XYZ file of C-alpha atoms in Angstrom:
100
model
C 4.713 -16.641 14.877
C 8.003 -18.238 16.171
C 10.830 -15.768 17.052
C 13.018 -17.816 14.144
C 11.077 -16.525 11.339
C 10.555 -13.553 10.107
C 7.629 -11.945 7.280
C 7.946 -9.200 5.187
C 5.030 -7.916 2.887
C 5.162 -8.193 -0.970
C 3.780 -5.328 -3.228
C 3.412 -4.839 -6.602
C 4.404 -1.490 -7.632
C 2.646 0.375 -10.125
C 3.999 2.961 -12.191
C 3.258 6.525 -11.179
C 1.414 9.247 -13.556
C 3.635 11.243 -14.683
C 3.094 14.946 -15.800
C 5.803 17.099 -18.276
C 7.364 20.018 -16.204
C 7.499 23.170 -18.532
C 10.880 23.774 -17.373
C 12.314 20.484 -17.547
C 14.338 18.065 -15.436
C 17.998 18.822 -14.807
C 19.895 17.043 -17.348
C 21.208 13.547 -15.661
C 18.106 13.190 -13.203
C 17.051 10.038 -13.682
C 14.860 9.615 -10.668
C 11.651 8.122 -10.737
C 8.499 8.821 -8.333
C 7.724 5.642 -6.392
C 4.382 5.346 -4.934
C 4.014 5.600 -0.972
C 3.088 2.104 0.697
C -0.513 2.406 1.580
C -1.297 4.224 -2.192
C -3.334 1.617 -2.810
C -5.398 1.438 0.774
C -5.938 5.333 0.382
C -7.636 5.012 -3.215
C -9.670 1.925 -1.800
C -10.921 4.568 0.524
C -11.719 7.133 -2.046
C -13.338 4.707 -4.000
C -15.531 3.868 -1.162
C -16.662 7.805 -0.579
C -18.750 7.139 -4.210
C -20.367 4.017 -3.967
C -23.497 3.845 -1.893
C -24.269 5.336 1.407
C -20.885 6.588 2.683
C -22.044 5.067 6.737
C -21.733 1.771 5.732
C -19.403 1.640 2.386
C -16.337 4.245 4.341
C -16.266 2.435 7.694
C -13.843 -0.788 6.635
C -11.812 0.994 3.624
C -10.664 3.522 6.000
C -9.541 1.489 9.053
C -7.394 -0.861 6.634
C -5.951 2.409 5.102
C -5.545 3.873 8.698
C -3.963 0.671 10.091
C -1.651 0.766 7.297
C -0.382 4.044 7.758
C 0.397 3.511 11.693
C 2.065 0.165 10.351
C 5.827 -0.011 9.995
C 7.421 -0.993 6.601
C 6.796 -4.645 5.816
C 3.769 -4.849 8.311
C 0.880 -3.483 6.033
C -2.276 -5.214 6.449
C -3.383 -8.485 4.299
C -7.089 -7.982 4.011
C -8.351 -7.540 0.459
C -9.295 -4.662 -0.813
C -12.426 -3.686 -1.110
C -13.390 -1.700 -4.216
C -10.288 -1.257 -6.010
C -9.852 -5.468 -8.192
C -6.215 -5.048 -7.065
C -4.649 -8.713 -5.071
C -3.891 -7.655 -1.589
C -0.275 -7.387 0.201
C 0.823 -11.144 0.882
C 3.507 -11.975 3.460
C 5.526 -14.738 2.582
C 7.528 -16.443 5.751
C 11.225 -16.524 5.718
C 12.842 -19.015 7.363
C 15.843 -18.516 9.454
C 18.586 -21.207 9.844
C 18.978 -21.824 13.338
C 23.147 -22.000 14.411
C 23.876 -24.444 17.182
């Protein structure tokens, strides 16, 4: 990677489940839940607690999901999933215009 480009990390975002609160939302709030970054890594790891024999089907969901959440914003890891059909993160290169 050459110091004139930079790469930032393209999600899709999903909505988030909602659930009714019995007492409402203040009238005007028109906020909406966004999911956290790694989401996605952390129910690849779930998913990987039920399918087989948790020694060898764990192992490589959770280090993806673990390196995600020590990675900063834009950084997540690129692997593929591997038990949710989801398309993984993608980083697409930006080009900077060099000034002379």
């Amino acid at each position: 990677m050459s110091s004139s480009s930079s790469s930032s990390t393209t999600t899709t975002t999903r909505p988030v489940p909602r659930r009714e609160s019995p007492w409402g939302r203040p009238e005007g709030d028109t906020r909406q839940p966004k999911a956290h970054r790694c989401n996605d890594r952390a129910e690849d790891f779930v998913q990987a607690c039920f399918e087989g024999n948790p020694f060898k089907t764990v192992p490589g969901p959770f280090k993806l999901f673990y390196r995600c959440m020590r990675s900063k914003p834009g950084e997540e890891p690129t692997e593929p999933f591997t038990y949710l059909d989801l398309d993984p993160p993608r980083r697409e290169e930006i080009k900077l215009e060099e000034a002379f």
